[in-house]
Amino acid sequence: MTTIQFIKQNGILIGYCAFGHSGFSQKGEDIVCASISTAVQMTATGIKDVKKLKPTIQYQEEPAKFSLVLHH
C-alpha cells in the first residue's frame, strides 16, 4: 500500500513523504504506482519551479520512498 504523510513543523506544512507500492499490479507494471509517482513529482516540480522554493528532495527506489521538505 502506498502511504502519503504530510510533515508539519510548529503547525505549518513543510513537506510530504510518499512510500510503498500500491499493490495494484506487479512492480514495474503498476499504473496506480506510476500515477502516484507522477503526482508526487509534479507537485515537487511546481514547488521548485513555480514557487521558486528550494526544498530538500530525496528519492529511493527500494524500498520505494519520495520525500520533500522545505527549509525556512
Tab-separated table of N, CA and C in Angstrom:
chain	number	residue	atom	x	y	z
A	1	MET	N	0.838	-1.173	0.000
A	1	MET	CA	0.000	0.000	0.000
A	1	MET	C	0.891	1.248	0.000
A	2	THR	N	0.521	2.223	-0.774
A	2	THR	CA	1.228	3.495	-0.782
A	2	THR	C	0.673	4.369	0.327
A	3	THR	N	1.573	5.000	1.059
A	3	THR	CA	1.196	5.887	2.153
A	3	THR	C	1.774	7.266	1.878
A	4	ILE	N	0.976	8.301	2.098
A	4	ILE	CA	1.437	9.682	1.983
A	4	ILE	C	1.350	10.302	3.373
A	5	GLN	N	2.455	10.865	3.842
A	5	GLN	CA	2.467	11.548	5.129
A	5	GLN	C	2.829	13.010	4.898
A	6	PHE	N	2.102	13.898	5.539
A	6	PHE	CA	2.414	15.315	5.478
A	6	PHE	C	3.269	15.664	6.693
A	7	ILE	N	4.260	16.498	6.485
A	7	ILE	CA	5.198	16.859	7.541
A	7	ILE	C	4.902	18.286	7.986
A	8	LYS	N	4.664	18.454	9.288
A	8	LYS	CA	4.394	19.788	9.845
A	8	LYS	C	5.464	20.141	10.865
A	9	GLN	N	5.725	21.425	10.949
A	9	GLN	CA	6.638	21.948	11.961
A	9	GLN	C	5.977	23.186	12.557
A	10	ASN	N	5.758	23.166	13.850
A	10	ASN	CA	5.059	24.262	14.528
A	10	ASN	C	3.711	24.559	13.880
A	11	GLY	N	3.007	23.506	13.455
A	11	GLY	CA	1.688	23.658	12.866
A	11	GLY	C	1.681	24.095	11.409
A	12	ILE	N	2.864	24.226	10.797
A	12	ILE	CA	2.957	24.670	9.401
A	12	ILE	C	3.400	23.498	8.525
A	13	LEU	N	2.688	23.294	7.423
A	13	LEU	CA	3.039	22.237	6.484
A	13	LEU	C	4.369	22.576	5.820
A	14	ILE	N	5.370	21.683	5.981
A	14	ILE	CA	6.682	21.947	5.394
A	14	ILE	C	7.122	20.869	4.409
A	15	GLY	N	6.307	19.829	4.223
A	15	GLY	CA	6.725	18.803	3.275
A	15	GLY	C	5.790	17.612	3.254
A	16	TYR	N	6.223	16.593	2.514
A	16	TYR	CA	5.464	15.362	2.430
A	16	TYR	C	6.393	14.207	2.095
A	17	CYS	N	5.921	13.007	2.385
A	17	CYS	CA	6.681	11.802	2.123
A	17	CYS	C	5.704	10.756	1.580
A	18	ALA	N	6.070	10.124	0.494
A	18	ALA	CA	5.253	9.058	-0.090
A	18	ALA	C	6.104	7.792	-0.112
A	19	PHE	N	5.539	6.683	0.360
A	19	PHE	CA	6.318	5.457	0.351
A	19	PHE	C	5.428	4.235	0.188
A	20	GLY	N	6.047	3.166	-0.295
A	20	GLY	CA	5.344	1.910	-0.505
A	20	GLY	C	4.795	1.778	-1.914
A	21	HIS	N	4.465	0.561	-2.260
A	21	HIS	CA	3.868	0.279	-3.567
A	21	HIS	C	2.363	0.057	-3.393
A	22	SER	N	1.601	0.404	-4.407
A	22	SER	CA	0.141	0.313	-4.297
A	22	SER	C	-0.354	-1.132	-4.243
A	23	GLY	N	0.376	-2.026	-4.865
A	23	GLY	CA	-0.049	-3.420	-4.879
A	23	GLY	C	-1.111	-3.718	-5.919
A	24	PHE	N	-1.392	-2.766	-6.810
A	24	PHE	CA	-2.394	-2.978	-7.853
A	24	PHE	C	-1.929	-4.030	-8.858
A	25	SER	N	-0.640	-3.999	-9.178
A	25	SER	CA	-0.071	-4.927	-10.137
A	25	SER	C	1.386	-5.164	-9.754
A	26	GLN	N	2.075	-5.956	-10.560
A	26	GLN	CA	3.483	-6.235	-10.295
A	26	GLN	C	4.310	-4.962	-10.417
A	27	LYS	N	5.375	-4.906	-9.610
A	27	LYS	CA	6.297	-3.779	-9.665
A	27	LYS	C	6.813	-3.622	-11.094
A	28	GLY	N	6.806	-2.396	-11.582
A	28	GLY	CA	7.224	-2.117	-12.953
A	28	GLY	C	6.071	-2.108	-13.942
A	29	GLU	N	4.908	-2.625	-13.525
A	29	GLU	CA	3.724	-2.655	-14.380
A	29	GLU	C	2.510	-2.037	-13.700
A	30	ASP	N	2.735	-1.404	-12.556
A	30	ASP	CA	1.651	-0.911	-11.713
A	30	ASP	C	1.270	0.519	-12.113
A	31	ILE	N	0.125	0.680	-12.783
A	31	ILE	CA	-0.296	2.005	-13.246
A	31	ILE	C	-0.717	2.915	-12.092
A	32	VAL	N	-1.160	2.336	-10.987
A	32	VAL	CA	-1.534	3.151	-9.820
A	32	VAL	C	-0.271	3.760	-9.208
A	33	CYS	N	0.775	2.944	-9.046
A	33	CYS	CA	2.050	3.466	-8.528
A	33	CYS	C	2.608	4.536	-9.470
A	34	ALA	N	2.512	4.305	-10.754
A	34	ALA	CA	3.004	5.286	-11.731
A	34	ALA	C	2.240	6.601	-11.610
A	35	SER	N	0.942	6.528	-11.410
A	35	SER	CA	0.123	7.743	-11.255
A	35	SER	C	0.491	8.504	-9.987
A	36	ILE	N	0.682	7.775	-8.901
A	36	ILE	CA	1.067	8.412	-7.640
A	36	ILE	C	2.436	9.069	-7.781
A	37	SER	N	3.382	8.361	-8.391
A	37	SER	CA	4.725	8.917	-8.607
A	37	SER	C	4.674	10.196	-9.421
A	38	THR	N	3.849	10.203	-10.459
A	38	THR	CA	3.707	11.387	-11.299
A	38	THR	C	3.146	12.562	-10.497
A	39	ALA	N	2.119	12.330	-9.704
A	39	ALA	CA	1.513	13.401	-8.907
A	39	ALA	C	2.493	13.952	-7.871
A	40	VAL	N	3.228	13.076	-7.222
A	40	VAL	CA	4.186	13.485	-6.197
A	40	VAL	C	5.320	14.305	-6.812
A	41	GLN	N	5.829	13.847	-7.949
A	41	GLN	CA	6.930	14.555	-8.596
A	41	GLN	C	6.463	15.856	-9.256
A	42	MET	N	5.240	15.894	-9.781
A	42	MET	CA	4.709	17.124	-10.370
A	42	MET	C	4.538	18.195	-9.296
A	43	THR	N	4.103	17.788	-8.115
A	43	THR	CA	3.981	18.722	-7.000
A	43	THR	C	5.348	19.293	-6.635
A	44	ALA	N	6.359	18.434	-6.578
A	44	ALA	CA	7.725	18.885	-6.275
A	44	ALA	C	8.228	19.867	-7.331
A	45	THR	N	7.957	19.600	-8.582
A	45	THR	CA	8.375	20.493	-9.664
A	45	THR	C	7.685	21.852	-9.537
A	46	GLY	N	6.414	21.858	-9.200
A	46	GLY	CA	5.686	23.114	-9.010
A	46	GLY	C	6.256	23.921	-7.856
A	47	ILE	N	6.599	23.245	-6.772
A	47	ILE	CA	7.180	23.935	-5.618
A	47	ILE	C	8.512	24.569	-5.995
A	48	LYS	N	9.318	23.834	-6.756
A	48	LYS	CA	10.639	24.353	-7.147
A	48	LYS	C	10.552	25.408	-8.236
A	49	ASP	N	9.833	25.112	-9.311
A	49	ASP	CA	9.848	25.969	-10.496
A	49	ASP	C	8.847	27.113	-10.468
A	50	VAL	N	7.676	26.891	-9.904
A	50	VAL	CA	6.651	27.927	-9.886
A	50	VAL	C	6.807	28.808	-8.641
A	51	LYS	N	6.937	28.183	-7.483
A	51	LYS	CA	7.062	28.939	-6.233
A	51	LYS	C	8.495	29.402	-5.983
A	52	LYS	N	9.450	28.866	-6.765
A	52	LYS	CA	10.873	29.243	-6.644
A	52	LYS	C	11.439	28.957	-5.255
A	53	LEU	N	10.970	27.872	-4.638
A	53	LEU	CA	11.488	27.446	-3.350
A	53	LEU	C	12.546	26.364	-3.575
A	54	LYS	N	13.385	26.146	-2.575
A	54	LYS	CA	14.472	25.182	-2.714
A	54	LYS	C	14.352	24.091	-1.651
A	55	PRO	N	13.462	23.136	-1.891
A	55	PRO	CA	13.277	22.072	-0.909
A	55	PRO	C	14.390	21.024	-1.009
A	56	THR	N	14.523	20.245	0.051
A	56	THR	CA	15.364	19.055	0.009
A	56	THR	C	14.477	17.931	-0.514
A	57	ILE	N	14.932	17.269	-1.573
A	57	ILE	CA	14.165	16.176	-2.163
A	57	ILE	C	15.013	14.911	-2.104
A	58	GLN	N	14.405	13.829	-1.615
A	58	GLN	CA	15.092	12.550	-1.564
A	58	GLN	C	14.225	11.503	-2.240
A	59	TYR	N	14.887	10.635	-3.002
A	59	TYR	CA	14.178	9.568	-3.701
A	59	TYR	C	14.992	8.297	-3.568
A	60	GLN	N	14.324	7.218	-3.246
A	60	GLN	CA	14.980	5.913	-3.265
A	60	GLN	C	14.037	4.913	-3.904
A	61	GLU	N	14.620	3.979	-4.622
A	61	GLU	CA	13.811	3.012	-5.360
A	61	GLU	C	13.400	1.819	-4.504
A	62	GLU	N	14.287	1.302	-3.686
A	62	GLU	CA	13.981	0.145	-2.840
A	62	GLU	C	14.342	0.416	-1.407
A	63	PRO	N	13.452	0.413	-0.478
A	63	PRO	CA	12.011	0.421	-0.719
A	63	PRO	C	11.587	1.776	-1.276
A	64	ALA	N	10.528	1.785	-2.048
A	64	ALA	CA	10.071	2.994	-2.725
A	64	ALA	C	9.762	4.101	-1.720
A	65	LYS	N	10.406	5.268	-1.914
A	65	LYS	CA	10.170	6.385	-0.998
A	65	LYS	C	10.563	7.689	-1.701
A	66	PHE	N	9.718	8.719	-1.538
A	66	PHE	CA	9.973	10.053	-2.069
A	66	PHE	C	9.640	11.040	-0.964
A	67	SER	N	10.541	11.954	-0.682
A	67	SER	CA	10.233	12.957	0.340
A	67	SER	C	10.693	14.328	-0.099
A	68	LEU	N	9.965	15.337	0.347
A	68	LEU	CA	10.249	16.727	0.059
A	68	LEU	C	10.047	17.513	1.336
A	69	VAL	N	11.066	18.316	1.701
A	69	VAL	CA	10.965	19.128	2.920
A	69	VAL	C	11.453	20.534	2.592
A	70	LEU	N	10.643	21.535	2.960
A	70	LEU	CA	11.014	22.940	2.800
A	70	LEU	C	11.776	23.400	4.031
A	71	HIS	N	12.744	24.264	3.824
A	71	HIS	CA	13.533	24.787	4.933
A	71	HIS	C	13.281	26.289	5.052
A	72	HIS	N	13.100	26.745	6.253
A	72	HIS	CA	12.846	28.163	6.497
A	72	HIS	C	14.086	28.822	7.008
